[in-house]
CSV table of C-alpha atoms in Angstrom, one decimal:
chain,number,residue,atom,x,y,z
A,1294,MET,CA,-1.8,-1.4,18.3
A,1295,ASP,CA,1.0,0.9,17.4
A,1296,ASN,CA,-0.2,3.7,15.1
A,1297,GLN,CA,3.3,5.1,14.4
A,1298,LYS,CA,3.3,3.6,10.9
A,1299,PHE,CA,-0.1,5.1,10.2
A,1300,ARG,CA,1.0,8.5,11.5
A,1301,GLU,CA,4.0,8.3,9.1
A,1302,PHE,CA,1.6,7.3,6.3
A,1303,LEU,CA,-0.6,10.4,7.0
A,1304,LYS,CA,2.5,12.6,6.8
A,1305,ILE,CA,3.4,11.1,3.4
A,1306,ALA,CA,-0.2,11.3,2.2
A,1307,LYS,CA,-0.6,14.9,3.1
A,1308,ILE,CA,2.5,15.8,1.0
A,1309,LEU,CA,1.3,13.6,-1.9
A,1310,ASN,CA,-2.1,15.4,-1.7
A,1311,GLU,CA,-0.3,18.7,-2.3
A,1312,VAL,CA,0.7,17.4,-5.8
A,1313,GLN,CA,-2.8,16.0,-6.5
A,1314,ILE,CA,-2.0,12.4,-5.6
A,1315,THR,CA,-4.5,10.6,-3.4
A,1316,PRO,CA,-2.8,7.4,-2.1
A,1317,LEU,CA,-4.3,4.1,-1.2
A,1318,LEU,CA,-3.1,2.6,2.1
A,1319,MET,CA,-2.6,-1.1,1.5
A,1320,GLY,CA,-1.1,-3.9,3.5
A,1321,SER,CA,-1.2,-4.7,7.2
A,1322,VAL,CA,-1.2,-1.1,8.3
A,1323,GLY,CA,-4.4,-0.4,6.3
A,1324,LEU,CA,-5.9,-3.7,7.5
A,1325,GLU,CA,-5.1,-2.6,11.1
A,1326,ILE,CA,-7.0,0.7,10.6
A,1327,VAL,CA,-10.0,-1.1,9.0
A,1328,THR,CA,-10.3,-3.9,11.5
A,1329,GLY,CA,-8.9,-2.4,14.7
A,1330,SER,CA,-6.7,-5.5,15.1
A,1331,SER,CA,-3.0,-5.6,15.1
A,1332,TRP,CA,-1.4,-7.5,12.2
A,1333,ASP,CA,2.3,-6.9,13.1
A,1334,ALA,CA,2.8,-4.5,10.2
A,1335,GLN,CA,6.4,-4.5,9.1
A,1336,ASP,CA,6.3,-1.8,6.5
A,1337,LEU,CA,4.1,0.8,4.7
A,1338,ASP,CA,2.4,-0.3,1.5
A,1339,ILE,CA,1.2,2.8,-0.5
A,1340,HIS,CA,-0.5,2.5,-3.9
A,1341,VAL,CA,-0.5,5.5,-6.2
A,1342,PRO,CA,-1.6,6.0,-9.8
A,1343,GLY,CA,0.4,4.1,-12.4
A,1344,ASP,CA,0.3,1.9,-15.5
A,1345,GLU,CA,-2.3,-0.8,-15.2
A,1346,ARG,CA,0.2,-3.3,-16.8
A,1347,GLY,CA,2.2,-3.2,-13.5
A,1348,TRP,CA,5.3,-5.4,-13.7
A,1349,GLU,CA,5.2,-5.5,-17.5
A,1350,VAL,CA,6.4,-1.8,-17.5
A,1351,PRO,CA,10.0,-0.8,-16.5
A,1352,ALA,CA,10.0,0.1,-12.8
A,1353,GLU,CA,11.0,3.7,-13.4
A,1354,LYS,CA,8.0,4.2,-15.7
A,1355,SER,CA,5.3,2.1,-14.1
A,1356,ILE,CA,4.3,4.7,-11.5
A,1357,PHE,CA,3.0,8.0,-12.8
A,1358,ASP,CA,5.0,11.0,-11.5
A,1359,TRP,CA,7.7,8.7,-10.2
A,1360,ASN,CA,10.4,11.3,-10.1
A,1361,ARG,CA,8.2,13.7,-8.2
A,1362,ILE,CA,7.3,10.9,-5.7
A,1363,VAL,CA,11.0,10.1,-5.3
A,1364,GLY,CA,11.7,13.7,-4.5
A,1365,ILE,CA,8.9,13.9,-2.0
A,1366,ILE,CA,10.0,10.7,-0.2
A,1367,GLU,CA,13.6,11.6,-0.2
A,1368,SER,CA,12.7,15.0,1.3
A,1369,LEU,CA,11.3,13.1,4.2
A,1370,GLU,CA,14.8,11.5,4.7
A,1371,TYR,CA,14.0,8.2,3.1
A,1372,ARG,CA,16.4,6.6,0.6
A,1373,LEU,CA,15.5,4.5,-2.4
A,1374,VAL,CA,16.8,1.0,-1.7
A,1375,ASP,CA,15.1,-1.1,-4.5
A,1376,LEU,CA,13.8,0.5,-7.7
A,1377,GLN,CA,12.1,-2.7,-8.9
A,1378,GLU,CA,10.0,-2.9,-5.6
A,1379,HIS,CA,9.7,0.9,-5.4
A,1380,GLU,CA,11.1,0.6,-1.9
A,1381,PHE,CA,12.4,3.3,0.4
A,1382,LEU,CA,14.0,3.0,3.8
A,1383,LYS,CA,14.4,5.4,6.7
A,1384,ASN,CA,16.0,3.9,9.8
A,1385,VAL,CA,14.1,0.6,10.0
A,1386,LEU,CA,10.9,1.7,8.3
A,1387,SER,CA,10.4,0.4,4.8
A,1388,VAL,CA,7.9,2.2,2.5
A,1389,GLU,CA,6.9,0.5,-0.7
A,1390,PHE,CA,4.9,2.0,-3.5
A,1391,GLY,CA,2.5,-0.1,-5.7
A,1392,ILE,CA,0.2,0.8,-8.5
A,1393,ILE,CA,-3.5,1.4,-7.6
A,1394,ASP,CA,-4.5,0.8,-11.2
A,1395,THR,CA,-3.6,-2.9,-11.0
A,1396,LEU,CA,-6.3,-3.6,-8.5
A,1397,PRO,CA,-9.1,-4.3,-11.0
A,1398,SER,CA,-7.2,-6.9,-12.9
A,1399,PHE,CA,-5.3,-8.3,-9.9
A,1400,ALA,CA,-8.2,-8.6,-7.4
A,1401,GLY,CA,-11.3,-7.5,-9.1
A,1402,VAL,CA,-11.5,-4.4,-7.0
A,1403,SER,CA,-13.0,-1.5,-9.0
A,1404,LEU,CA,-11.3,1.9,-8.5
A,1405,GLU,CA,-14.7,3.6,-8.5
A,1406,ASP,CA,-15.6,1.6,-5.4
A,1407,LEU,CA,-12.7,2.7,-3.3
A,1408,GLU,CA,-13.7,4.8,-0.2
A,1409,ILE,CA,-12.0,8.1,0.4
A,1410,HIS,CA,-11.0,9.0,4.0
A,1411,GLN,CA,-9.7,12.1,5.5
A,1412,GLU,CA,-7.6,12.4,8.7
A,1413,GLU,CA,-5.3,15.1,9.9
A,1414,ASP,CA,-5.6,17.0,6.7
A,1415,ALA,CA,-4.6,14.0,4.6
A,1416,LYS,CA,-7.0,12.5,2.0
A,1417,PHE,CA,-6.4,8.8,1.2
A,1418,TYR,CA,-8.2,5.7,0.1
A,1419,LEU,CA,-8.8,2.6,2.3
A,1420,LEU,CA,-10.2,-0.8,1.2
A,1421,THR,CA,-13.2,-2.2,2.9
A,1422,PRO,CA,-12.9,-5.6,4.6
A,1423,LYS,CA,-14.6,-7.2,1.6
A,1424,GLN,CA,-12.0,-5.6,-0.7
A,1425,TYR,CA,-9.2,-6.6,1.5
A,1426,LEU,CA,-10.4,-10.2,1.4
A,1427,ARG,CA,-10.3,-10.1,-2.4
A,1428,VAL,CA,-6.8,-8.7,-2.4
A,1429,TYR,CA,-5.5,-11.2,0.1
A,1430,GLU,CA,-7.1,-14.1,-1.7
A,1431,ALA,CA,-5.5,-12.9,-5.0
A,1432,SER,CA,-2.2,-12.4,-3.2
A,1433,TYR,CA,-2.3,-15.9,-1.7
A,1434,LYS,CA,-2.4,-17.3,-5.2
A,1435,ASP,CA,0.6,-15.3,-6.3
A,1436,SER,CA,3.6,-17.6,-6.2
A,1437,TYR,CA,6.2,-14.9,-5.4
A,1438,ARG,CA,4.1,-13.6,-2.4
A,1439,ALA,CA,3.3,-17.2,-1.2
A,1440,GLU,CA,7.1,-17.9,-0.9
A,1441,ASN,CA,8.0,-14.6,0.7
A,1442,ASN,CA,5.4,-13.6,3.2
A,1443,ASN,CA,5.6,-16.4,5.8
A,1444,HIS,CA,2.0,-17.4,4.9
A,1445,LYS,CA,0.5,-14.4,6.8
A,1446,ASP,CA,-2.1,-14.0,4.1
A,1447,ILE,CA,-4.0,-17.1,5.0
A,1448,HIS,CA,-4.5,-15.8,8.6
A,1449,LYS,CA,-5.8,-12.6,7.2
A,1450,ILE,CA,-8.1,-14.4,4.8
A,1451,LYS,CA,-9.5,-16.6,7.7
A,1452,TYR,CA,-10.1,-13.5,9.9
A,1453,LEU,CA,-11.8,-11.5,7.1
A,1454,LYS,CA,-14.0,-14.5,6.1
A,1455,ALA,CA,-15.1,-15.0,9.8
A,1456,LYS,CA,-16.0,-11.3,10.1
A,1457,ALA,CA,-18.0,-11.2,6.8
């Protein structure tokens, strides 16, 4: 398993910590860290505090401290490529920001139950396997994601159910 994306996440998390933001590592990279299995991660999915209404809020206002986050990520030589998706790109690595505060309504994951981790001076949250299962089950029901993720969620769901 290539941890290059995780190392990049730790670099981003450490700088976010400096401005009192503790990010949640989501997506395949987070699942790789939690399970120890490779999920062929294509990008970094990082969730930070924002408006719990998510998509109902204009993209530039949905993530708290958005302008500060843009400045931080651009200082790491990323460029904003999609404001609606909060997506940045550096070479071939895509980093997308989501809103941690949507987890309770989206997947029934309580923010108080998130586990904090620390590695290489970076503090961050990681989901447990059970929480990942809830997120992927909710994602699988989402029509946009079902059409755009090559049905990878179902493989993750089967794996997580088998390990439960």
